[in-house]
Amino acid sequence: MGDKKPSGTGAGVSNPDRNNAIFTTDELKHAFYDMVLIRRFEERAGQLYGMGLIGGFCHLYIGQEAVVVGIQMELKEGDKLITSYRDHGQMLVAGMDPRGVMAELTGREGGYSRGKGGSMHMFSREKNFYGGHGIVGAQVALGIGLAFANKYRGTDEVSIAYFGEGASNQGQVYESFNLAALHKLPCVFVIENNHYGMGTSVERASASKELWRNGEPWGIPGRKVDGMDVEAVRQAAREAVEYCRQGKGPFLLEMSTYRYRGHSMSDPAKYRPRSEVDEMRKNHDPIDRVRRELLTIGVEEAELKALEDKVKAIVADAADFAQSSPEPDPSELWTDVLVEG
Protein backbone atom coordinates (compact mmCIF):
# COMPACT_ATOMS: atom_id res chain seq x y z
CA MET A 1 0.00 0.00 0.00
CA GLY A 2 3.07 2.21 -0.02
CA ASP A 3 2.79 5.50 1.86
CA LYS A 4 -0.87 4.81 2.63
CA LYS A 5 -0.03 1.93 5.00
CA PRO A 6 -1.40 2.53 8.53
CA SER A 7 1.47 4.04 10.44
CA GLY A 8 2.53 3.11 13.94
CA THR A 9 5.42 5.51 14.50
CA GLY A 10 6.24 9.14 13.90
CA ALA A 11 5.07 12.56 15.07
CA GLY A 12 1.54 12.58 16.36
CA VAL A 13 1.05 8.83 16.08
CA SER A 14 -0.45 6.97 19.02
CA ASN A 15 0.82 3.40 19.32
CA PRO A 16 0.99 1.72 22.74
CA ASP A 17 4.01 -0.05 24.18
CA ARG A 18 3.10 -3.74 24.04
CA ASN A 19 4.46 -4.12 27.55
CA ASN A 20 1.72 -1.86 28.88
CA ALA A 21 -1.56 -3.66 29.51
CA ILE A 22 -4.20 -1.78 27.54
CA PHE A 23 -6.54 -4.77 27.82
CA THR A 24 -7.11 -7.47 30.37
CA THR A 25 -7.44 -10.92 28.83
CA ASP A 26 -11.24 -10.77 29.16
CA GLU A 27 -11.33 -7.34 27.51
CA LEU A 28 -9.20 -8.57 24.65
CA LYS A 29 -11.55 -11.50 24.15
CA HIS A 30 -14.45 -9.05 24.19
CA ALA A 31 -12.72 -6.94 21.52
CA PHE A 32 -12.15 -10.07 19.44
CA TYR A 33 -15.81 -11.02 19.74
CA ASP A 34 -17.07 -7.56 18.76
CA MET A 35 -14.77 -7.34 15.74
CA VAL A 36 -15.75 -10.81 14.55
CA LEU A 37 -19.43 -9.90 14.98
CA ILE A 38 -19.02 -6.84 12.76
CA ARG A 39 -17.00 -8.79 10.17
CA ARG A 40 -19.45 -11.69 9.90
CA PHE A 41 -22.48 -9.41 9.97
CA GLU A 42 -21.09 -7.34 7.10
CA GLU A 43 -20.14 -10.42 5.10
CA ARG A 44 -23.70 -11.71 5.45
CA ALA A 45 -25.10 -8.30 4.47
CA GLY A 46 -22.96 -8.44 1.35
CA GLN A 47 -24.39 -11.86 0.53
CA LEU A 48 -27.97 -10.66 0.99
CA TYR A 49 -27.23 -7.67 -1.23
CA GLY A 50 -25.92 -9.98 -3.93
CA MET A 51 -29.12 -12.01 -3.66
CA GLY A 52 -31.19 -8.90 -4.28
CA LEU A 53 -32.63 -8.86 -0.76
CA ILE A 54 -30.99 -5.53 0.14
CA GLY A 55 -31.62 -2.58 -2.14
CA GLY A 56 -30.21 0.91 -2.41
CA PHE A 57 -26.83 1.88 -1.03
CA CYS A 58 -24.90 -0.45 1.26
CA HIS A 59 -21.44 0.49 2.57
CA LEU A 60 -19.60 -2.30 4.39
CA TYR A 61 -17.18 -1.85 7.30
CA ILE A 62 -15.00 -4.89 6.62
CA GLY A 63 -11.39 -4.12 7.61
CA GLN A 64 -12.14 -1.12 9.82
CA GLU A 65 -13.51 -3.01 12.83
CA ALA A 66 -10.75 -2.04 15.28
CA VAL A 67 -11.71 1.64 15.10
CA VAL A 68 -15.22 1.44 16.53
CA VAL A 69 -14.43 -1.41 18.91
CA GLY A 70 -11.42 0.31 20.47
CA ILE A 71 -13.25 3.62 20.89
CA GLN A 72 -16.43 2.07 22.26
CA MET A 73 -14.48 0.35 25.03
CA GLU A 74 -13.62 3.76 26.49
CA LEU A 75 -17.19 5.05 26.50
CA LYS A 76 -19.84 4.89 29.20
CA GLU A 77 -23.62 4.96 29.24
CA GLY A 78 -24.87 8.33 28.05
CA ASP A 79 -22.03 8.99 25.61
CA LYS A 80 -23.37 9.63 22.13
CA LEU A 81 -22.41 8.36 18.67
CA ILE A 82 -23.05 9.77 15.23
CA THR A 83 -21.53 8.77 11.92
CA SER A 84 -21.94 8.74 8.15
CA TYR A 85 -23.36 6.02 5.91
CA ARG A 86 -20.74 3.34 6.69
CA ASP A 87 -22.52 2.80 9.95
CA HIS A 88 -23.31 -0.85 10.71
CA GLY A 89 -20.22 -1.33 12.88
CA GLN A 90 -21.11 1.62 15.11
CA MET A 91 -24.63 0.28 15.55
CA LEU A 92 -23.47 -3.15 16.64
CA VAL A 93 -20.88 -1.95 19.16
CA ALA A 94 -23.45 0.48 20.58
CA GLY A 95 -25.52 -2.57 21.49
CA MET A 96 -28.22 -2.34 18.84
CA ASP A 97 -29.92 -5.65 18.07
CA PRO A 98 -28.40 -7.35 14.98
CA ARG A 99 -31.91 -8.49 14.08
CA GLY A 100 -33.20 -4.93 13.89
CA VAL A 101 -30.18 -3.71 11.96
CA MET A 102 -30.34 -6.49 9.38
CA ALA A 103 -34.11 -6.14 9.01
CA GLU A 104 -33.67 -2.46 8.26
CA LEU A 105 -31.17 -3.37 5.55
CA THR A 106 -33.79 -5.60 3.93
CA GLY A 107 -36.47 -2.92 4.31
CA ARG A 108 -38.67 -4.86 6.73
CA GLU A 109 -41.07 -3.80 9.46
CA GLY A 110 -38.80 -5.25 12.14
CA GLY A 111 -36.00 -2.82 11.27
CA TYR A 112 -34.94 0.08 13.46
CA SER A 113 -36.60 2.58 11.09
CA ARG A 114 -39.47 0.19 10.37
CA GLY A 115 -37.99 -0.56 6.96
CA LYS A 116 -38.05 3.01 5.70
CA GLY A 117 -34.46 4.09 6.27
CA GLY A 118 -32.30 1.32 4.91
CA SER A 119 -28.57 1.02 5.45
CA MET A 120 -27.81 4.72 5.85
CA HIS A 121 -30.64 5.87 8.10
CA MET A 122 -30.98 4.02 11.38
CA PHE A 123 -31.18 5.49 14.85
CA SER A 124 -31.56 4.35 18.45
CA ARG A 125 -32.20 6.84 21.22
CA GLU A 126 -32.05 3.97 23.69
CA LYS A 127 -28.46 3.18 22.67
CA ASN A 128 -27.50 6.85 22.05
CA PHE A 129 -26.83 6.19 18.38
CA TYR A 130 -27.91 9.18 16.29
CA GLY A 131 -27.31 7.86 12.74
CA GLY A 132 -26.42 6.92 10.01
CA HIS A 133 -26.38 10.00 7.64
CA GLY A 134 -26.25 9.95 3.86
CA ILE A 135 -25.06 13.55 3.35
CA VAL A 136 -21.26 13.59 3.39
CA GLY A 137 -19.99 15.51 6.43
CA ALA A 138 -23.42 16.61 7.64
CA GLN A 139 -23.23 14.48 10.77
CA VAL A 140 -20.23 16.42 12.11
CA ALA A 141 -22.28 19.54 12.82
CA LEU A 142 -24.95 17.38 14.43
CA GLY A 143 -22.23 15.74 16.51
CA ILE A 144 -21.21 19.04 18.08
CA GLY A 145 -24.89 19.69 18.72
CA LEU A 146 -24.99 16.52 20.78
CA ALA A 147 -21.86 17.70 22.58
CA PHE A 148 -23.48 21.08 23.22
CA ALA A 149 -26.46 19.31 24.78
CA ASN A 150 -24.12 17.36 27.06
CA LYS A 151 -22.43 20.55 28.23
CA TYR A 152 -25.71 22.47 28.60
CA ARG A 153 -27.08 19.73 30.84
CA GLY A 154 -23.98 19.78 32.99
CA THR A 155 -22.98 16.16 32.39
CA ASP A 156 -19.51 14.77 31.66
CA GLU A 157 -20.86 12.78 28.70
CA VAL A 158 -19.04 13.05 25.37
CA SER A 159 -20.08 12.94 21.74
CA ILE A 160 -18.16 10.87 19.18
CA ALA A 161 -18.48 12.25 15.65
CA TYR A 162 -17.16 9.86 13.01
CA PHE A 163 -16.43 10.93 9.45
CA GLY A 164 -14.20 9.82 6.61
CA GLU A 165 -11.13 11.46 5.13
CA GLY A 166 -13.25 12.29 2.08
CA ALA A 167 -15.37 14.59 4.27
CA SER A 168 -12.46 16.01 6.25
CA ASN A 169 -11.96 19.10 4.07
CA GLN A 170 -15.60 20.13 3.89
CA GLY A 171 -16.51 23.59 5.06
CA GLN A 172 -19.10 22.37 7.54
CA VAL A 173 -16.41 20.28 9.23
CA TYR A 174 -14.20 23.33 9.78
CA GLU A 175 -17.18 25.36 10.99
CA SER A 176 -17.84 22.57 13.48
CA PHE A 177 -14.21 22.66 14.62
CA ASN A 178 -14.52 26.40 15.24
CA LEU A 179 -17.74 26.19 17.25
CA ALA A 180 -16.57 23.18 19.24
CA ALA A 181 -13.33 24.91 20.17
CA LEU A 182 -15.04 28.24 20.87
CA HIS A 183 -17.47 26.69 23.33
CA LYS A 184 -15.14 23.93 24.57
CA LEU A 185 -17.60 21.25 23.59
CA PRO A 186 -16.93 17.63 24.68
CA CYS A 187 -16.69 16.16 21.19
CA VAL A 188 -14.18 13.63 19.90
CA PHE A 189 -13.85 14.05 16.13
CA VAL A 190 -12.81 10.76 14.55
CA ILE A 191 -11.52 10.74 10.97
CA GLU A 192 -11.77 7.18 9.66
CA ASN A 193 -9.06 7.52 7.03
CA ASN A 194 -9.40 4.42 4.85
CA HIS A 195 -7.37 6.26 2.19
CA TYR A 196 -9.98 6.29 -0.55
CA GLY A 197 -12.86 8.76 -0.73
CA MET A 198 -15.11 6.73 -3.01
CA GLY A 199 -12.56 5.99 -5.77
CA THR A 200 -10.07 8.79 -5.16
CA SER A 201 -6.92 8.35 -3.09
CA VAL A 202 -6.55 10.83 -0.25
CA GLU A 203 -3.08 11.57 -1.65
CA ARG A 204 -4.74 13.09 -4.72
CA ALA A 205 -7.66 14.73 -2.93
CA SER A 206 -6.22 16.45 0.13
CA ALA A 207 -3.53 19.11 0.28
CA SER A 208 -3.27 18.35 3.99
CA LYS A 209 -1.36 15.09 4.42
CA GLU A 210 -1.57 15.11 8.22
CA LEU A 211 -5.30 15.13 8.86
CA TRP A 212 -4.82 14.81 12.61
CA ARG A 213 -3.46 18.37 12.53
CA ASN A 214 -6.51 19.85 10.80
CA GLY A 215 -7.86 21.20 14.09
CA GLU A 216 -4.68 23.08 15.01
CA PRO A 217 -5.88 26.53 13.81
CA TRP A 218 -8.57 26.27 16.50
CA GLY A 219 -6.27 24.82 19.14
CA ILE A 220 -7.77 21.34 18.91
CA PRO A 221 -5.22 18.68 19.86
CA GLY A 222 -4.92 15.68 17.57
CA ARG A 223 -3.37 12.25 17.24
CA LYS A 224 -2.72 9.91 14.33
CA VAL A 225 -3.51 6.32 15.26
CA ASP A 226 -2.93 2.91 13.72
CA GLY A 227 -6.59 2.14 13.15
CA MET A 228 -5.83 -1.52 12.39
CA ASP A 229 -4.64 -2.04 15.99
CA VAL A 230 -7.50 -2.12 18.51
CA GLU A 231 -5.10 -1.55 21.41
CA ALA A 232 -3.64 1.57 19.83
CA VAL A 233 -7.16 2.80 19.14
CA ARG A 234 -8.28 2.24 22.71
CA GLN A 235 -5.27 4.03 24.17
CA ALA A 236 -5.81 7.05 21.92
CA ALA A 237 -9.54 7.05 22.71
CA ARG A 238 -8.76 6.98 26.42
CA GLU A 239 -6.70 10.15 26.10
CA ALA A 240 -9.25 11.91 23.90
CA VAL A 241 -12.32 10.99 25.95
CA GLU A 242 -10.67 11.96 29.24
CA TYR A 243 -9.65 15.31 27.73
CA CYS A 244 -13.29 15.98 26.81
CA ARG A 245 -14.68 14.81 30.15
CA GLN A 246 -12.39 17.26 31.94
CA GLY A 247 -14.05 20.15 30.10
CA LYS A 248 -11.01 21.06 28.02
CA GLY A 249 -12.84 21.04 24.69
CA PRO A 250 -12.77 18.86 21.58
CA PHE A 251 -10.13 16.36 20.45
CA LEU A 252 -9.32 15.05 16.95
CA LEU A 253 -8.26 11.48 16.14
CA GLU A 254 -7.15 10.38 12.69
CA MET A 255 -7.58 6.62 12.42
CA SER A 256 -5.41 5.24 9.64
CA THR A 257 -7.43 2.23 8.53
CA TYR A 258 -8.42 0.32 5.40
CA ARG A 259 -11.58 -1.07 3.85
CA TYR A 260 -11.27 -4.38 2.06
CA ARG A 261 -14.38 -3.91 -0.07
CA GLY A 262 -15.31 -1.13 -2.46
CA HIS A 263 -16.78 2.17 -1.35
CA SER A 264 -20.21 0.58 -1.58
CA MET A 265 -21.55 -2.72 -2.84
CA SER A 266 -21.82 -1.25 -6.35
CA ASP A 267 -18.12 -0.28 -6.44
CA PRO A 268 -15.74 -2.80 -8.10
CA ALA A 269 -12.75 -0.90 -6.61
CA LYS A 270 -10.68 -1.03 -9.79
CA TYR A 271 -8.80 2.11 -8.74
CA ARG A 272 -6.45 0.10 -6.49
CA PRO A 273 -4.44 -3.05 -7.20
CA ARG A 274 -5.60 -6.35 -5.77
CA SER A 275 -2.11 -6.84 -4.35
CA GLU A 276 -2.65 -3.81 -2.09
CA VAL A 277 -5.78 -5.31 -0.56
CA ASP A 278 -4.10 -8.71 -0.18
CA GLU A 279 -1.12 -7.15 1.57
CA MET A 280 -3.38 -5.39 4.07
CA ARG A 281 -5.37 -8.56 4.77
CA LYS A 282 -2.22 -10.62 5.23
CA ASN A 283 -0.14 -8.27 7.34
CA HIS A 284 -2.48 -5.78 9.02
CA ASP A 285 -5.83 -7.48 9.62
CA PRO A 286 -7.17 -6.25 13.00
CA ILE A 287 -8.90 -9.51 13.90
CA ASP A 288 -5.91 -11.69 13.06
CA ARG A 289 -3.73 -9.41 15.17
CA VAL A 290 -5.92 -9.92 18.24
CA ARG A 291 -6.27 -13.64 17.58
CA ARG A 292 -2.48 -14.03 17.56
CA GLU A 293 -2.14 -12.07 20.78
CA LEU A 294 -4.80 -14.11 22.55
CA LEU A 295 -3.14 -17.36 21.52
CA THR A 296 0.23 -15.99 22.66
CA ILE A 297 -1.07 -15.21 26.15
CA GLY A 298 -2.54 -18.69 26.54
CA VAL A 299 -6.15 -18.51 25.38
CA GLU A 300 -7.11 -21.83 23.81
CA GLU A 301 -8.05 -22.04 20.14
CA ALA A 302 -11.20 -23.88 21.19
CA GLU A 303 -12.37 -20.88 23.21
CA LEU A 304 -11.92 -18.56 20.23
CA LYS A 305 -13.76 -21.05 18.05
CA ALA A 306 -16.63 -21.01 20.53
CA LEU A 307 -16.83 -17.22 20.32
CA GLU A 308 -16.86 -17.41 16.53
CA ASP A 309 -19.59 -20.06 16.60
CA LYS A 310 -21.67 -17.80 18.85
CA VAL A 311 -21.27 -14.96 16.37
CA LYS A 312 -22.18 -17.25 13.49
CA ALA A 313 -25.44 -18.20 15.20
CA ILE A 314 -26.32 -14.56 15.97
CA VAL A 315 -25.71 -13.47 12.39
CA ALA A 316 -27.66 -16.42 10.95
CA ASP A 317 -30.57 -15.58 13.24
CA ALA A 318 -30.44 -11.91 12.19
CA ALA A 319 -30.45 -12.87 8.51
CA ASP A 320 -33.40 -15.23 9.01
CA PHE A 321 -35.35 -12.54 10.86
CA ALA A 322 -34.54 -9.97 8.18
CA GLN A 323 -36.05 -12.22 5.53
CA SER A 324 -39.09 -13.38 7.49
CA SER A 325 -40.14 -10.03 8.98
CA PRO A 326 -43.04 -8.54 6.96
CA GLU A 327 -42.66 -5.54 4.72
CA PRO A 328 -43.96 -2.24 6.13
CA ASP A 329 -47.66 -1.53 5.80
CA PRO A 330 -48.35 1.09 3.07
CA SER A 331 -49.71 3.39 5.80
CA GLU A 332 -46.12 3.84 7.01
CA LEU A 333 -45.60 6.17 4.04
CA TRP A 334 -47.36 8.85 6.08
CA THR A 335 -45.64 8.35 9.43
CA ASP A 336 -42.49 10.11 10.70
CA VAL A 337 -42.98 12.95 8.20
CA LEU A 338 -44.20 15.70 10.52
CA VAL A 339 -44.08 16.14 14.28
CA GLU A 340 -47.45 16.99 15.73
CA GLY A 341 -47.39 20.36 17.52
PDB file of N, CA, C and O in Angstrom, residues 106-149:
ATOM      1  N   THR A 106     -32.898  -4.944   4.895  1.00  0.00           N
ATOM      2  CA  THR A 106     -33.788  -5.596   3.929  1.00  0.00           C
ATOM      3  C   THR A 106     -35.116  -4.861   3.778  1.00  0.00           C
ATOM      4  O   THR A 106     -36.003  -5.318   3.054  1.00  0.00           O
ATOM      5  N   GLY A 107     -35.272  -3.721   4.462  1.00  0.00           N
ATOM      6  CA  GLY A 107     -36.475  -2.918   4.310  1.00  0.00           C
ATOM      7  C   GLY A 107     -37.707  -3.524   4.938  1.00  0.00           C
ATOM      8  O   GLY A 107     -38.819  -3.380   4.409  1.00  0.00           O
ATOM      9  N   ARG A 108     -37.547  -4.158   6.092  1.00  0.00           N
ATOM     10  CA  ARG A 108     -38.674  -4.855   6.727  1.00  0.00           C
ATOM     11  C   ARG A 108     -39.186  -4.105   7.962  1.00  0.00           C
ATOM     12  O   ARG A 108     -38.484  -3.280   8.557  1.00  0.00           O
ATOM     13  N   GLU A 109     -40.393  -4.456   8.337  1.00  0.00           N
ATOM     14  CA  GLU A 109     -41.073  -3.805   9.457  1.00  0.00           C
ATOM     15  C   GLU A 109     -40.293  -3.935  10.766  1.00  0.00           C
ATOM     16  O   GLU A 109     -40.351  -3.068  11.637  1.00  0.00           O
ATOM     17  N   GLY A 110     -39.555  -5.020  10.910  1.00  0.00           N
ATOM     18  CA  GLY A 110     -38.801  -5.246  12.136  1.00  0.00           C
ATOM     19  C   GLY A 110     -37.506  -4.467  12.226  1.00  0.00           C
ATOM     20  O   GLY A 110     -36.763  -4.617  13.197  1.00  0.00           O
ATOM     21  N   GLY A 111     -37.217  -3.616  11.250  1.00  0.00           N
ATOM     22  CA  GLY A 111     -36.003  -2.820  11.271  1.00  0.00           C
ATOM     23  C   GLY A 111     -36.108  -1.614  12.189  1.00  0.00           C
ATOM     24  O   GLY A 111     -37.203  -1.221  12.602  1.00  0.00           O
ATOM     25  N   TYR A 112     -34.968  -1.032  12.509  1.00  0.00           N
ATOM     26  CA  TYR A 112     -34.936   0.083  13.456  1.00  0.00           C
ATOM     27  C   TYR A 112     -35.694   1.307  12.954  1.00  0.00           C
ATOM     28  O   TYR A 112     -36.174   2.109  13.752  1.00  0.00           O
ATOM     29  N   SER A 113     -35.798   1.483  11.653  1.00  0.00           N
ATOM     30  CA  SER A 113     -36.599   2.577  11.087  1.00  0.00           C
ATOM     31  C   SER A 113     -37.851   2.039  10.413  1.00  0.00           C
ATOM     32  O   SER A 113     -38.390   2.649   9.488  1.00  0.00           O
ATOM     33  N   ARG A 114     -38.274   0.870  10.879  1.00  0.00           N
ATOM     34  CA  ARG A 114     -39.472   0.188  10.367  1.00  0.00           C
ATOM     35  C   ARG A 114     -39.403  -0.024   8.852  1.00  0.00           C
ATOM     36  O   ARG A 114     -40.412   0.019   8.149  1.00  0.00           O
ATOM     37  N   GLY A 115     -38.186  -0.232   8.366  1.00  0.00           N
ATOM     38  CA  GLY A 115     -37.994  -0.561   6.961  1.00  0.00           C
ATOM     39  C   GLY A 115     -37.960   0.620   6.025  1.00  0.00           C
ATOM     40  O   GLY A 115     -37.875   0.448   4.810  1.00  0.00           O
ATOM     41  N   LYS A 116     -37.968   1.828   6.554  1.00  0.00           N
ATOM     42  CA  LYS A 116     -38.047   3.012   5.704  1.00  0.00           C
ATOM     43  C   LYS A 116     -36.713   3.742   5.535  1.00  0.00           C
ATOM     44  O   LYS A 116     -36.607   4.649   4.710  1.00  0.00           O
ATOM     45  N   GLY A 117     -35.727   3.353   6.310  1.00  0.00           N
ATOM     46  CA  GLY A 117     -34.461   4.089   6.273  1.00  0.00           C
ATOM     47  C   GLY A 117     -33.362   3.389   5.500  1.00  0.00           C
ATOM     48  O   GLY A 117     -32.521   4.030   4.885  1.00  0.00           O
ATOM     49  N   GLY A 118     -33.346   2.058   5.576  1.00  0.00           N
ATOM     50  CA  GLY A 118     -32.297   1.316   4.909  1.00  0.00           C
ATOM     51  C   GLY A 118     -30.952   1.463   5.599  1.00  0.00           C
ATOM     52  O   GLY A 118     -30.862   1.926   6.740  1.00  0.00           O
ATOM     53  N   SER A 119     -29.918   1.091   4.888  1.00  0.00           N
ATOM     54  CA  SER A 119     -28.574   1.022   5.452  1.00  0.00           C
ATOM     55  C   SER A 119     -28.098   2.330   6.069  1.00  0.00           C
ATOM     56  O   SER A 119     -27.443   2.342   7.106  1.00  0.00           O
ATOM     57  N   MET A 120     -28.420   3.445   5.455  1.00  0.00           N
ATOM     58  CA  MET A 120     -27.807   4.720   5.846  1.00  0.00           C
ATOM     59  C   MET A 120     -28.591   5.488   6.897  1.00  0.00           C
ATOM     60  O   MET A 120     -28.104   6.504   7.394  1.00  0.00           O
ATOM     61  N   HIS A 121     -29.798   5.048   7.239  1.00  0.00           N
ATOM     62  CA  HIS A 121     -30.639   5.868   8.103  1.00  0.00           C
ATOM     63  C   HIS A 121     -31.294   5.041   9.197  1.00  0.00           C
ATOM     64  O   HIS A 121     -32.459   4.687   9.120  1.00  0.00           O
ATOM     65  N   MET A 122     -30.485   4.733  10.203  1.00  0.00           N
ATOM     66  CA  MET A 122     -30.981   4.024  11.381  1.00  0.00           C
ATOM     67  C   MET A 122     -30.567   4.781  12.626  1.00  0.00           C
ATOM     68  O   MET A 122     -29.488   5.377  12.667  1.00  0.00           O
ATOM     69  N   PHE A 123     -31.429   4.729  13.631  1.00  0.00           N
ATOM     70  CA  PHE A 123     -31.179   5.485  14.851  1.00  0.00           C
ATOM     71  C   PHE A 123     -31.669   4.683  16.056  1.00  0.00           C
ATOM     72  O   PHE A 123     -32.565   3.855  15.934  1.00  0.00           O
ATOM     73  N   SER A 124     -31.085   4.961  17.220  1.00  0.00           N
ATOM     74  CA  SER A 124     -31.562   4.347  18.449  1.00  0.00           C
ATOM     75  C   SER A 124     -31.298   5.308  19.605  1.00  0.00           C
ATOM     76  O   SER A 124     -30.160   5.445  20.063  1.00  0.00           O
ATOM     77  N   ARG A 125     -32.344   5.967  20.054  1.00  0.00           N
ATOM     78  CA  ARG A 125     -32.201   6.844  21.215  1.00  0.00           C
ATOM     79  C   ARG A 125     -31.798   6.031  22.447  1.00  0.00           C
ATOM     80  O   ARG A 125     -31.020   6.494  23.278  1.00  0.00           O
ATOM     81  N   GLU A 126     -32.347   4.830  22.554  1.00  0.00           N
ATOM     82  CA  GLU A 126     -32.049   3.971  23.695  1.00  0.00           C
ATOM     83  C   GLU A 126     -30.555   3.700  23.813  1.00  0.00           C
ATOM     84  O   GLU A 126     -29.989   3.692  24.910  1.00  0.00           O
ATOM     85  N   LYS A 127     -29.889   3.496  22.675  1.00  0.00           N
ATOM     86  CA  LYS A 127     -28.461   3.183  22.674  1.00  0.00           C
ATOM     87  C   LYS A 127     -27.599   4.409  22.367  1.00  0.00           C
ATOM     88  O   LYS A 127     -26.387   4.294  22.176  1.00  0.00           O
ATOM     89  N   ASN A 128     -28.220   5.598  22.312  1.00  0.00           N
ATOM     90  CA  ASN A 128     -27.501   6.847  22.049  1.00  0.00           C
ATOM     91  C   ASN A 128     -26.745   6.826  20.725  1.00  0.00           C
ATOM     92  O   ASN A 128     -25.645   7.379  20.605  1.00  0.00           O
ATOM     93  N   PHE A 129     -27.376   6.183  19.741  1.00  0.00           N
ATOM     94  CA  PHE A 129     -26.828   6.191  18.384  1.00  0.00           C
ATOM     95  C   PHE A 129     -27.718   7.077  17.515  1.00  0.00           C
ATOM     96  O   PHE A 129     -28.903   6.791  17.340  1.00  0.00           O
ATOM     97  N   TYR A 130     -27.134   8.141  16.977  1.00  0.00           N
ATOM     98  CA  TYR A 130     -27.913   9.180  16.288  1.00  0.00           C
ATOM     99  C   TYR A 130     -27.702   9.169  14.768  1.00  0.00           C
ATOM    100  O   TYR A 130     -27.803  10.201  14.111  1.00  0.00           O
ATOM    101  N   GLY A 131     -27.441   7.986  14.204  1.00  0.00           N
ATOM    102  CA  GLY A 131     -27.310   7.859  12.741  1.00  0.00           C
ATOM    103  C   GLY A 131     -25.862   7.770  12.330  1.00  0.00           C
ATOM    104  O   GLY A 131     -25.009   8.296  13.012  1.00  0.00           O
ATOM    105  N   GLY A 132     -25.719   7.186  11.223  1.00  0.00           N
ATOM    106  CA  GLY A 132     -26.423   6.922  10.012  1.00  0.00           C
ATOM    107  C   GLY A 132     -26.881   8.179   9.269  1.00  0.00           C
ATOM    108  O   GLY A 132     -28.043   8.535   9.387  1.00  0.00           O
ATOM    109  N   HIS A 133     -25.992   8.837   8.441  1.00  0.00           N
ATOM    110  CA  HIS A 133     -26.384   9.995   7.641  1.00  0.00           C
ATOM    111  C   HIS A 133     -25.803   9.882   6.241  1.00  0.00           C
ATOM    112  O   HIS A 133     -24.618   9.614   6.070  1.00  0.00           O
ATOM    113  N   GLY A 134     -26.666  10.115   5.246  1.00  0.00           N
ATOM    114  CA  GLY A 134     -26.248   9.953   3.857  1.00  0.00           C
ATOM    115  C   GLY A 134     -25.575  11.162   3.251  1.00  0.00           C
ATOM    116  O   GLY A 134     -24.940  11.055   2.200  1.00  0.00           O
ATOM    117  N   ILE A 135     -25.690  12.343   3.880  1.00  0.00           N
ATOM    118  CA  ILE A 135     -25.063  13.555   3.353  1.00  0.00           C
ATOM    119  C   ILE A 135     -23.636  13.632   3.884  1.00  0.00           C
ATOM    120  O   ILE A 135     -23.419  13.695   5.099  1.00  0.00           O
ATOM    121  N   VAL A 136     -22.674  13.644   2.990  1.00  0.00           N
ATOM    122  CA  VAL A 136     -21.264  13.591   3.391  1.00  0.00           C
ATOM    123  C   VAL A 136     -20.902  14.775   4.290  1.00  0.00           C
ATOM    124  O   VAL A 136     -21.062  15.936   3.902  1.00  0.00           O
ATOM    125  N   GLY A 137     -20.441  14.482   5.487  1.00  0.00           N
ATOM    126  CA  GLY A 137     -19.986  15.508   6.426  1.00  0.00           C
ATOM    127  C   GLY A 137     -21.068  16.128   7.270  1.00  0.00           C
ATOM    128  O   GLY A 137     -20.764  16.812   8.260  1.00  0.00           O
ATOM    129  N   ALA A 138     -22.335  15.930   6.920  1.00  0.00           N
ATOM    130  CA  ALA A 138     -23.423  16.612   7.636  1.00  0.00           C
ATOM    131  C   ALA A 138     -23.496  16.212   9.100  1.00  0.00           C
ATOM    132  O   ALA A 138     -23.903  17.003   9.955  1.00  0.00           O
ATOM    133  N   GLN A 139     -23.103  14.969   9.402  1.00  0.00           N
ATOM    134  CA  GLN A 139     -23.234  14.480  10.768  1.00  0.00           C
ATOM    135  C   GLN A 139     -22.276  15.165  11.731  1.00  0.00           C
ATOM    136  O   GLN A 139     -22.487  15.130  12.948  1.00  0.00           O
ATOM    137  N   VAL A 140     -21.222  15.799  11.216  1.00  0.00           N
ATOM    138  CA  VAL A 140     -20.234  16.417  12.108  1.00  0.00           C
ATOM    139  C   VAL A 140     -20.851  17.585  12.861  1.00  0.00           C
ATOM    140  O   VAL A 140     -20.661  17.736  14.079  1.00  0.00           O
ATOM    141  N   ALA A 141     -21.612  18.419  12.163  1.00  0.00           N
ATOM    142  CA  ALA A 141     -22.284  19.539  12.823  1.00  0.00           C
ATOM    143  C   ALA A 141     -23.317  19.041  13.830  1.00  0.00           C
ATOM    144  O   ALA A 141     -23.494  19.632  14.905  1.00  0.00           O
ATOM    145  N   LEU A 142     -24.001  17.956  13.492  1.00  0.00           N
ATOM    146  CA  LEU A 142     -24.950  17.380  14.435  1.00  0.00           C
ATOM    147  C   LEU A 142     -24.221  16.809  15.650  1.00  0.00           C
ATOM    148  O   LEU A 142     -24.728  16.856  16.772  1.00  0.00           O
ATOM    149  N   GLY A 143     -23.018  16.287  15.416  1.00  0.00           N
ATOM    150  CA  GLY A 143     -22.228  15.742  16.512  1.00  0.00           C
ATOM    151  C   GLY A 143     -21.857  16.790  17.543  1.00  0.00           C
ATOM    152  O   GLY A 143     -21.888  16.517  18.750  1.00  0.00           O
ATOM    153  N   ILE A 144     -21.528  17.990  17.086  1.00  0.00           N
ATOM    154  CA  ILE A 144     -21.213  19.035  18.075  1.00  0.00           C
ATOM    155  C   ILE A 144     -22.488  19.534  18.743  1.00  0.00           C
ATOM    156  O   ILE A 144     -22.447  20.025  19.874  1.00  0.00           O
ATOM    157  N   GLY A 145     -23.626  19.379  18.062  1.00  0.00           N
ATOM    158  CA  GLY A 145     -24.894  19.692  18.718  1.00  0.00           C
ATOM    159  C   GLY A 145     -25.164  18.759  19.875  1.00  0.00           C
ATOM    160  O   GLY A 145     -25.626  19.173  20.948  1.00  0.00           O
ATOM    161  N   LEU A 146     -24.861  17.480  19.680  1.00  0.00           N
ATOM    162  CA  LEU A 146     -24.988  16.519  20.775  1.00  0.00           C
ATOM    163  C   LEU A 146     -24.038  16.876  21.915  1.00  0.00           C
ATOM    164  O   LEU A 146     -24.396  16.770  23.099  1.00  0.00           O
ATOM    165  N   ALA A 147     -22.831  17.300  21.559  1.00  0.00           N
ATOM    166  CA  ALA A 147     -21.857  17.699  22.581  1.00  0.00           C
ATOM    167  C   ALA A 147     -22.326  18.952  23.322  1.00  0.00           C
ATOM    168  O   ALA A 147     -22.143  19.080  24.541  1.00  0.00           O
ATOM    169  N   PHE A 148     -22.940  19.877  22.584  1.00  0.00           N
ATOM    170  CA  PHE A 148     -23.477  21.080  23.222  1.00  0.00           C
ATOM    171  C   PHE A 148     -24.556  20.707  24.237  1.00  0.00           C
ATOM    172  O   PHE A 148     -24.618  21.273  25.342  1.00  0.00           O
ATOM    173  N   ALA A 149     -25.419  19.758  23.856  1.00  0.00           N
ATOM    174  CA  ALA A 149     -26.464  19.308  24.778  1.00  0.00           C
ATOM    175  C   ALA A 149     -25.854  18.716  26.045  1.00  0.00           C
ATOM    176  O   ALA A 149     -26.339  18.958  27.160  1.00  0.00           O
TER     177      ALA A 149
END
